[in-house]
PDB file of C-alpha atoms in Angstrom:
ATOM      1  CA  UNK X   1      12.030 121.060 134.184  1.00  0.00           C
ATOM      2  CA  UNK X   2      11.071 118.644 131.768  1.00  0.00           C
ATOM      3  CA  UNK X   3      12.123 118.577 127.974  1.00  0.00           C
ATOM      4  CA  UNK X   4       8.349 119.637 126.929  1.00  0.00           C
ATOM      5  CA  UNK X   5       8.506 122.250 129.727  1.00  0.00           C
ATOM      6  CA  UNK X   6      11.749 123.895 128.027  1.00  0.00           C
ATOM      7  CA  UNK X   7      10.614 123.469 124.487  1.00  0.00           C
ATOM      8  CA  UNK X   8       7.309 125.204 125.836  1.00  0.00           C
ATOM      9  CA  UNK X   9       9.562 127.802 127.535  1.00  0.00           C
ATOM     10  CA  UNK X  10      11.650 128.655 124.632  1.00  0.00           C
ATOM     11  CA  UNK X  11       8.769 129.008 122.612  1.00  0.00           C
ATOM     12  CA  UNK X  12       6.789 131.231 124.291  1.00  0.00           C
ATOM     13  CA  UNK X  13      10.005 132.953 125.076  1.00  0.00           C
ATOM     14  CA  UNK X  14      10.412 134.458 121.583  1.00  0.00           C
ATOM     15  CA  UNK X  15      13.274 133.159 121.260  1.00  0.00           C
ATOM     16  CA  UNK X  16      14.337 130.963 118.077  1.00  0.00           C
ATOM     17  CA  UNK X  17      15.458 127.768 118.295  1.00  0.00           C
ATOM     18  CA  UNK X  18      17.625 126.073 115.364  1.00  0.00           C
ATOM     19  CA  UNK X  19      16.748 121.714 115.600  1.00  0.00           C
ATOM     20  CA  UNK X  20      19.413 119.592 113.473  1.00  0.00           C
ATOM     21  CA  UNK X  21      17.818 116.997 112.583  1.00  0.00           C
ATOM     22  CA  UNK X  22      19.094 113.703 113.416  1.00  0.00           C
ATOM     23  CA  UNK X  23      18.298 109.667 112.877  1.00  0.00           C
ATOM     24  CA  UNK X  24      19.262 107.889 115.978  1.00  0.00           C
ATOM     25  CA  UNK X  25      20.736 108.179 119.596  1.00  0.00           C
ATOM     26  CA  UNK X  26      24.400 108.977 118.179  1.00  0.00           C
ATOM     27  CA  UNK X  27      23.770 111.751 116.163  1.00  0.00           C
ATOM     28  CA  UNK X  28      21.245 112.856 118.729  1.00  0.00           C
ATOM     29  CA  UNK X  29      23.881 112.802 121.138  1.00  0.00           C
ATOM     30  CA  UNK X  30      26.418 115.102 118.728  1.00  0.00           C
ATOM     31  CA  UNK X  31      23.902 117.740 118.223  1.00  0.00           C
ATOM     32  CA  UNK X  32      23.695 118.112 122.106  1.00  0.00           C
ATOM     33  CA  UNK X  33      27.087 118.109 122.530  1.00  0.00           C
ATOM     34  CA  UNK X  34      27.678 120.868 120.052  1.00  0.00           C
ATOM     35  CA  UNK X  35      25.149 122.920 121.615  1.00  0.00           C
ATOM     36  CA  UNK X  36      22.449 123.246 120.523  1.00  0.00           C
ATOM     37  CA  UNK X  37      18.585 123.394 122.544  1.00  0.00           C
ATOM     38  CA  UNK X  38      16.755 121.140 120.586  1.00  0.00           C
ATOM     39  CA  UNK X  39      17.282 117.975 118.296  1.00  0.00           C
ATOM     40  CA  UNK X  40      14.774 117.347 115.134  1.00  0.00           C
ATOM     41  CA  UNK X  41      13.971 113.233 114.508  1.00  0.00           C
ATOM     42  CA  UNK X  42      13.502 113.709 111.133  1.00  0.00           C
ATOM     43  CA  UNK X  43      11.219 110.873 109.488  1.00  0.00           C
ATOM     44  CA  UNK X  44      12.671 111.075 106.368  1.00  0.00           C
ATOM     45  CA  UNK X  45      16.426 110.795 107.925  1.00  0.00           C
ATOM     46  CA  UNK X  46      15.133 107.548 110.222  1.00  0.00           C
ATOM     47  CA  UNK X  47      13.803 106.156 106.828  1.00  0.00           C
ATOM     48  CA  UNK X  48      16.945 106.699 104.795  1.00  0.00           C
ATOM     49  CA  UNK X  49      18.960 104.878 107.969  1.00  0.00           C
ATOM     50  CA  UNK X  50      16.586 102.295 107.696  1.00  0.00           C
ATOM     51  CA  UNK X  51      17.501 101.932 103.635  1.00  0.00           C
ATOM     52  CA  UNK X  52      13.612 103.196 102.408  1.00  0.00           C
ATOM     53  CA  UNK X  53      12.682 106.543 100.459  1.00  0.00           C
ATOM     54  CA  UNK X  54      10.781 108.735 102.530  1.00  0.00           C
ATOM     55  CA  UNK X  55       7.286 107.686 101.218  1.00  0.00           C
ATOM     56  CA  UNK X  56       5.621 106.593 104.684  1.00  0.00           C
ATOM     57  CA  UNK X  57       7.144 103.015 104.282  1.00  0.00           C
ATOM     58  CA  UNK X  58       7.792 102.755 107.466  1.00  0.00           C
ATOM     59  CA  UNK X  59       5.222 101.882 110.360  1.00  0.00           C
ATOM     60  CA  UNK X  60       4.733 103.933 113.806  1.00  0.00           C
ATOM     61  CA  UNK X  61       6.039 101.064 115.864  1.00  0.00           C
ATOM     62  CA  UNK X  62       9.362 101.676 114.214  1.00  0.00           C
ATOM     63  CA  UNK X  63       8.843 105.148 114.305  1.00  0.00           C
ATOM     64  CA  UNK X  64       8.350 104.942 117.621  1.00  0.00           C
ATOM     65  CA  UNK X  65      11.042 102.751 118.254  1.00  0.00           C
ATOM     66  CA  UNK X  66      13.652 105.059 117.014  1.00  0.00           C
ATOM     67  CA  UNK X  67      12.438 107.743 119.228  1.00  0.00           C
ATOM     68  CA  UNK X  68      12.629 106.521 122.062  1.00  0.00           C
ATOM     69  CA  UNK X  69      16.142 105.378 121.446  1.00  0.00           C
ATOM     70  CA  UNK X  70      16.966 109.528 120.300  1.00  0.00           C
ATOM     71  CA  UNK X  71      15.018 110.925 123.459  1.00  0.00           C
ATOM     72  CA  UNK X  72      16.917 108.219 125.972  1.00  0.00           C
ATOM     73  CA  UNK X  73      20.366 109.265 124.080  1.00  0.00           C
ATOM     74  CA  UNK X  74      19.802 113.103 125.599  1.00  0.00           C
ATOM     75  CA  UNK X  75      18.603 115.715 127.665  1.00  0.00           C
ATOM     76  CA  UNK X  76      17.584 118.685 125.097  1.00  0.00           C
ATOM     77  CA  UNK X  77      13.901 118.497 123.643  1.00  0.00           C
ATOM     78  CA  UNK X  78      13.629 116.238 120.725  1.00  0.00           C
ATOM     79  CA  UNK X  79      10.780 117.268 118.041  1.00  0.00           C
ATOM     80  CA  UNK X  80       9.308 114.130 116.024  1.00  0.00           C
ATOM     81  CA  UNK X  81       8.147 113.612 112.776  1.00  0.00           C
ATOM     82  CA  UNK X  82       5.309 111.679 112.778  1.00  0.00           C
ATOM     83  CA  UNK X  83       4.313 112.160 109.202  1.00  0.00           C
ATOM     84  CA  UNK X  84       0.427 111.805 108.921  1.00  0.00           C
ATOM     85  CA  UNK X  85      -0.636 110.075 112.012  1.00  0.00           C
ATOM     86  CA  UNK X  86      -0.158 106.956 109.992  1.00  0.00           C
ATOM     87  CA  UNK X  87      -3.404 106.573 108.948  1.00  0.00           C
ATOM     88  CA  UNK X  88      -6.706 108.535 110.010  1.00  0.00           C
ATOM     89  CA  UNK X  89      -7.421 110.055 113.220  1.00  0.00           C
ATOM     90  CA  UNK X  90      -7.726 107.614 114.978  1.00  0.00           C
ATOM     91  CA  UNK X  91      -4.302 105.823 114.046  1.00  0.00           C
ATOM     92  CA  UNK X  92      -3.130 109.249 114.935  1.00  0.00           C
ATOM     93  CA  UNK X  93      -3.904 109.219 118.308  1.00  0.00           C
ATOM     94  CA  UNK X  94      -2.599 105.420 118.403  1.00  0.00           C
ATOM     95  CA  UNK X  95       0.889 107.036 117.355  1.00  0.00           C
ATOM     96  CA  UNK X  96       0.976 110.165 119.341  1.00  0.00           C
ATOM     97  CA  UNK X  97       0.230 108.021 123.046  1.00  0.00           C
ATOM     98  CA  UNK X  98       3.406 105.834 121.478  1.00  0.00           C
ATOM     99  CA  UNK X  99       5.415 109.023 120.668  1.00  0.00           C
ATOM    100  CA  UNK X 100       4.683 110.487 124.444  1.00  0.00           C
ATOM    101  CA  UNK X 101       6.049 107.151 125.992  1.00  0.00           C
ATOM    102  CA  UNK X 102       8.922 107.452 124.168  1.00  0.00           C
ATOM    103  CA  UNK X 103       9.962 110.799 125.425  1.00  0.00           C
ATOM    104  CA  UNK X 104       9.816 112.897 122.483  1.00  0.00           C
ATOM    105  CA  UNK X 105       8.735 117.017 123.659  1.00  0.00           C
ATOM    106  CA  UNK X 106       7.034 117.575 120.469  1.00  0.00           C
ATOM    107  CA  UNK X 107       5.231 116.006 117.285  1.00  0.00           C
ATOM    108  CA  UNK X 108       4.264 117.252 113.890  1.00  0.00           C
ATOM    109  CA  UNK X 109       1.600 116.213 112.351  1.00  0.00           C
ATOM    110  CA  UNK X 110       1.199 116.601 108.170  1.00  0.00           C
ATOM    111  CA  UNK X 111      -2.158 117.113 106.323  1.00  0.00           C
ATOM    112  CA  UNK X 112      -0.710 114.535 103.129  1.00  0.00           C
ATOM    113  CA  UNK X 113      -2.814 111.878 102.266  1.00  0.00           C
ATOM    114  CA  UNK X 114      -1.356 108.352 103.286  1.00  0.00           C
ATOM    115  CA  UNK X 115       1.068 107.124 102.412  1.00  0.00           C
ATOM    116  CA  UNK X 116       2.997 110.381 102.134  1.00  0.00           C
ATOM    117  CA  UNK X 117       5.973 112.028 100.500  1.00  0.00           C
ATOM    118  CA  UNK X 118       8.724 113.845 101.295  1.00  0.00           C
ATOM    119  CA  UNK X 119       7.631 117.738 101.527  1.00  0.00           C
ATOM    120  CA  UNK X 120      10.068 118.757  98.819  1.00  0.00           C
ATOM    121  CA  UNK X 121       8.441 116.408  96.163  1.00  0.00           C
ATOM    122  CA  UNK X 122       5.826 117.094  93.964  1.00  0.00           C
ATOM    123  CA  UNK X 123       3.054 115.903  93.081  1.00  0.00           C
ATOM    124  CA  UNK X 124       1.449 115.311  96.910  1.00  0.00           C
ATOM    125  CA  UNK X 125      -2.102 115.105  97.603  1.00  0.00           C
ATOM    126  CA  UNK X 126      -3.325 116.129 100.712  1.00  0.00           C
ATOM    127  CA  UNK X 127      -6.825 116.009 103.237  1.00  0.00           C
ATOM    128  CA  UNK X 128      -9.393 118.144 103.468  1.00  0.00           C
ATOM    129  CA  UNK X 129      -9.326 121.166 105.996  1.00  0.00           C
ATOM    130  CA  UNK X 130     -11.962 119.844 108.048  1.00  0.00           C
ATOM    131  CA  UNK X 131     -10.989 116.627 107.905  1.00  0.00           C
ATOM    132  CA  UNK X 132      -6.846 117.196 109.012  1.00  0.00           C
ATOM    133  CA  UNK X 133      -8.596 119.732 111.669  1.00  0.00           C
ATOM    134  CA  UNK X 134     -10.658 116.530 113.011  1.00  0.00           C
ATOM    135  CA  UNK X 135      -7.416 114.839 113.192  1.00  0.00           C
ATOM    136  CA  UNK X 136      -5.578 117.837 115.088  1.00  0.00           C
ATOM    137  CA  UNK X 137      -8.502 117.787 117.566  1.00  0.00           C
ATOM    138  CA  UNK X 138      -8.369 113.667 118.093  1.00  0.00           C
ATOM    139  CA  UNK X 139      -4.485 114.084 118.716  1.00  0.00           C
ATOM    140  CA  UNK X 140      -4.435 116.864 121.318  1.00  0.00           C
ATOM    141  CA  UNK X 141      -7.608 114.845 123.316  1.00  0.00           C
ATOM    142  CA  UNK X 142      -4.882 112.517 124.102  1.00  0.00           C
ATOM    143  CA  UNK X 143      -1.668 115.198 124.697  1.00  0.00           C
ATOM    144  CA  UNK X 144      -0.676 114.865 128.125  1.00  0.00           C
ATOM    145  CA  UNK X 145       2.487 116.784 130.208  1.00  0.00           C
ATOM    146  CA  UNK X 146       2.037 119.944 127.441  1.00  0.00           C
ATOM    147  CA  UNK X 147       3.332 118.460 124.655  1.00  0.00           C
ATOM    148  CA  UNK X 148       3.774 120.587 121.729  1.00  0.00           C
ATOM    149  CA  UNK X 149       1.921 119.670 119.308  1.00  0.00           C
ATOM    150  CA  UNK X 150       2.716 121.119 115.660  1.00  0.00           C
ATOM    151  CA  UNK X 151       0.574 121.104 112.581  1.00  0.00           C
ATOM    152  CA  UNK X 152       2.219 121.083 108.809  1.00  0.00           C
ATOM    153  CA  UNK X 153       0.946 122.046 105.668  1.00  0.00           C
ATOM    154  CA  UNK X 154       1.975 120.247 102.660  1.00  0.00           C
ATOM    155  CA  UNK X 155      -0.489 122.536 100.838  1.00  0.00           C
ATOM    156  CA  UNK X 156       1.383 124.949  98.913  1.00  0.00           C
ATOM    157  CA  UNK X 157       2.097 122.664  96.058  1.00  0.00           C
ATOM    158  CA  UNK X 158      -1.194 121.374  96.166  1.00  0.00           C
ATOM    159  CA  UNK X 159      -3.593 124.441  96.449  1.00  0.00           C
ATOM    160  CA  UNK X 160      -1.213 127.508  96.687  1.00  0.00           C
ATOM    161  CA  UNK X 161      -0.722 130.370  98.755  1.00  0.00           C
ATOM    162  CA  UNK X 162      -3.652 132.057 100.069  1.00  0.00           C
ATOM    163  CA  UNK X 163      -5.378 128.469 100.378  1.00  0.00           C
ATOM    164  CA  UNK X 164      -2.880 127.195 102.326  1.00  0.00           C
ATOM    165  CA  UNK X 165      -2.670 130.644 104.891  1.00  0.00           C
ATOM    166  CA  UNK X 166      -6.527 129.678 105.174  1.00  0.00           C
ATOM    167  CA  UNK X 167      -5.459 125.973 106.252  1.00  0.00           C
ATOM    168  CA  UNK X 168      -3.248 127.084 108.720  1.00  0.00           C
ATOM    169  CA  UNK X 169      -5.469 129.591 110.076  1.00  0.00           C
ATOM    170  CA  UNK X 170      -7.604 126.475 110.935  1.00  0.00           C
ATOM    171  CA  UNK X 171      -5.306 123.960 112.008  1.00  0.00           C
ATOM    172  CA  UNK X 172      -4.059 126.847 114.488  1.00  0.00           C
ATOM    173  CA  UNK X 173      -7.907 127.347 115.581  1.00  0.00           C
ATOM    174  CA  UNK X 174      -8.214 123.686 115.873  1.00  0.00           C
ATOM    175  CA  UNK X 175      -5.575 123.306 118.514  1.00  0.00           C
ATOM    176  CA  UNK X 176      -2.383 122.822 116.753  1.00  0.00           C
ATOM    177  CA  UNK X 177       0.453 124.974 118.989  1.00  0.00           C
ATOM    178  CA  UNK X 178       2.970 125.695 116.759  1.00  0.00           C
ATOM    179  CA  UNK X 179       2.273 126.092 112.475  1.00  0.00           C
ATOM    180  CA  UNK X 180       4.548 124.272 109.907  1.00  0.00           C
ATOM    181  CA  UNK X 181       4.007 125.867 106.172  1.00  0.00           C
ATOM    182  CA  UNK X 182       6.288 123.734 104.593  1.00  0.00           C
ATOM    183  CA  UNK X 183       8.178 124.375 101.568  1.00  0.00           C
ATOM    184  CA  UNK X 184       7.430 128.227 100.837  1.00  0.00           C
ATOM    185  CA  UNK X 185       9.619 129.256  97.438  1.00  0.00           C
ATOM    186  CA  UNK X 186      10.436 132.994  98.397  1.00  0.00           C
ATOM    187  CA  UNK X 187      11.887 135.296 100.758  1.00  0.00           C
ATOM    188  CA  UNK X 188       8.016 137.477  99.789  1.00  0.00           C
ATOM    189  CA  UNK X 189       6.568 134.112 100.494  1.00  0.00           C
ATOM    190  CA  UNK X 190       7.888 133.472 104.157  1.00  0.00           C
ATOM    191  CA  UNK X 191       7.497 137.065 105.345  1.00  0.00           C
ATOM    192  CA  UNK X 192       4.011 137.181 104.154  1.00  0.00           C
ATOM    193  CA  UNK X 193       3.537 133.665 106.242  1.00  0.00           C
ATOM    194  CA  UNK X 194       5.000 135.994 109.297  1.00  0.00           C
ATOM    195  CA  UNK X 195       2.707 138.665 108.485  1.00  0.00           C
ATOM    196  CA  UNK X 196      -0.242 136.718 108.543  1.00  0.00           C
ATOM    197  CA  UNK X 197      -0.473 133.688 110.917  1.00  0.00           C
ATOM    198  CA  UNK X 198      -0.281 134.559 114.476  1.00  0.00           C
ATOM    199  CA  UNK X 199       0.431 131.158 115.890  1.00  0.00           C
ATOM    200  CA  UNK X 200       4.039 130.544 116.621  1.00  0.00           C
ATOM    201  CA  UNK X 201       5.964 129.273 113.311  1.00  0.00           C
ATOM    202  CA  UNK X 202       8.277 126.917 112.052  1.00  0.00           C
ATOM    203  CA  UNK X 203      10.257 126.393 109.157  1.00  0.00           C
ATOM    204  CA  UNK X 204      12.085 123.404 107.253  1.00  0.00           C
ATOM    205  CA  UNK X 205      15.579 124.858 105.928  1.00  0.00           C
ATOM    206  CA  UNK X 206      18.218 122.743 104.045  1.00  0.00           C
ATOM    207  CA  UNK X 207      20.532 122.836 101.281  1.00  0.00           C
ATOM    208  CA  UNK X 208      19.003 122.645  98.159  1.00  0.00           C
ATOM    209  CA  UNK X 209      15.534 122.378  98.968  1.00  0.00           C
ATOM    210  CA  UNK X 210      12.352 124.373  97.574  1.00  0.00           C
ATOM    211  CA  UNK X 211      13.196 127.445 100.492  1.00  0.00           C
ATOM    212  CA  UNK X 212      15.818 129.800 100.310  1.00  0.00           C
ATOM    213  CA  UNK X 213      18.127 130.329 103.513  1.00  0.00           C
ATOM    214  CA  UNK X 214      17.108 133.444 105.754  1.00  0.00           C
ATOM    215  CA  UNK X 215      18.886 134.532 108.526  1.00  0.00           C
ATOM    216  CA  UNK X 216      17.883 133.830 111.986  1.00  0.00           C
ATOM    217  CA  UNK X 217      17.276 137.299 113.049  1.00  0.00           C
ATOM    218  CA  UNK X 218      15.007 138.001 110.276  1.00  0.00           C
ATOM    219  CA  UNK X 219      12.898 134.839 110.771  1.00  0.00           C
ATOM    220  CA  UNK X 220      12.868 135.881 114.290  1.00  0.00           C
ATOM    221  CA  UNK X 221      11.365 138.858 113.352  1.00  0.00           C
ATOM    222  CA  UNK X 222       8.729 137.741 111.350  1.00  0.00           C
ATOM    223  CA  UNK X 223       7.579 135.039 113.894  1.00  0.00           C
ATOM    224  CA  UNK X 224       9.093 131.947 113.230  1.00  0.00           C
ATOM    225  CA  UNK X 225      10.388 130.571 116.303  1.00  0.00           C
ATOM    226  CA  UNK X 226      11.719 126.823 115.481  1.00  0.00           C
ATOM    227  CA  UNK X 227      14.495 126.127 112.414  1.00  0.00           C
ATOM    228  CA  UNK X 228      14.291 122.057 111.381  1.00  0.00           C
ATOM    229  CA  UNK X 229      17.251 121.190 109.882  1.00  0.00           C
ATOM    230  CA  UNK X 230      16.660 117.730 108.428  1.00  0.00           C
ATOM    231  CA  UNK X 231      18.852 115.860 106.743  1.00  0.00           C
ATOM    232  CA  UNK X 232      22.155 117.778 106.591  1.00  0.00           C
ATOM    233  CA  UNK X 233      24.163 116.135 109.468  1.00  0.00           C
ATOM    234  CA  UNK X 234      23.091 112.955 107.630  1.00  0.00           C
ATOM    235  CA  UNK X 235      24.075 114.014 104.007  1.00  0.00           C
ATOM    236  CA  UNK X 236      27.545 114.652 105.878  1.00  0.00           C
ATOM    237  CA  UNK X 237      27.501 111.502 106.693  1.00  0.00           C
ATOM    238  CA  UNK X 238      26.975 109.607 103.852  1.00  0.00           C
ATOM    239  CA  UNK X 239      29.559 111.761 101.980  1.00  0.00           C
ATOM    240  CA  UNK X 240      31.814 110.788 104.945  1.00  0.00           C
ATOM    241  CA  UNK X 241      31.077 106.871 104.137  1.00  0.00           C
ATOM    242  CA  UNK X 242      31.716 107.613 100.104  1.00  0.00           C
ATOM    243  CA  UNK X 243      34.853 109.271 100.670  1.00  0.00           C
TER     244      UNK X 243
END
């Protein structure tokens, strides 16, 4: 079975699935030797490796690039970030045919404006609905071998709540397989998200960001079936370096 098969699988399994994320084929590697079912290439962890902020500096050759060299490093599913498409709907099918030859299961798209910023910032502006659901439907013309194809809202700090349920009521009509609400503030908040999407959910989760940590059975229960982890294996790291 192929990585998108599995990731496909596990999803529509119920199951949850927990995705370090990691920023090349090494640290790929270690999160599939310590067991885990999925890897997350985190965008703003392949920036920070590169030596940029994660404010869509980088192009989606390099992107690209780096994917391929995480998906050829191991055998799990690897999810990508590819930010916004890099550019309008069109660039965003560009990308997404360069993510697929690199191997990667899944991609998230974001509905930020480009150039972006990292989900946890402030001050973020982002599309119009019908305008990020154009881009959802260019992108998944050109999926091929089922892969998943995820669909983030940045709109919460932008819009609020109930207009960003609304956006990801649409992106989910529009095609997207899996919904990303990103950067909910409360435990009310992500249960309510649960509650009221029915499209298969995921949710970013770190140390010291916007969202508070929930266990896994609860987020289970509420719907949620993928848990990025983005940027703690390399925060170990470059504590590692310091010390």
């Amino acid at each position: 079975m192929s990585p998108t098969a599995r990731l496909r699988t596990m999803i529509e399994a119920g199951e949850i699935l927990v995705a370090p994320g990691c920023f090349d084929g090494l640290s790929a590697r270690l999160i599939e030797q310590a067991g885990f079912r999925a890897a997350y290439a985190s965008g703003g962890a392949i920036a920070r490796g590169t030596g940029v902020p994660d404010l869509g500096l980088m192009d989606a050759g390099e992107c690209a690039a780096r994917m391929e060299q995480i998906a050829d490093a191991v055998d799990i599913p690897v999810i990508a970030d590819a930010d916004t498409g890099y550019g309008n709907a069109l660039n965003a099918r560009r990308a997404v045919r360069r993510f697929m030859r690199a191997g990667v299961a899944a991609i998230h798209l974001e509905d930020q404006t480009f150039p972006k910023k990292c989900g946890h910032y402030d001050d973020k502006s982002i599309e119009p609905t019908h305008a990020f659901c154009q881009k959802i439907a260019a992108v998944k013309d050109v999926c091929a071998d089922d892969l998943v194809l995820i669909a983030r809202s940045d709109g919460l700090a932008v819009e609020g709540f109930e207009a960003t349920i609304d956006r990801c009521q649409a992106y989910a009509e529009a095609g997207a397989d899996v919904i990303f609400f990103e950067a909910p503030h409360t435990v009310e908040q992500i249960r309510e998200i649960g509650q009221r999407l029915t499209a298969p959910l995921l949710i970013n989760m770190f140390a010291g960001g916007k969202t508070p940590m929930v266990p896994l059975s609860d987020l289970a229960d509420w719907g949620y079936r993928i848990v990025i982890v983005p940027s703690d294996l390399q925060r170990a790291a470059i504590r590692a370096m310091q010390d």
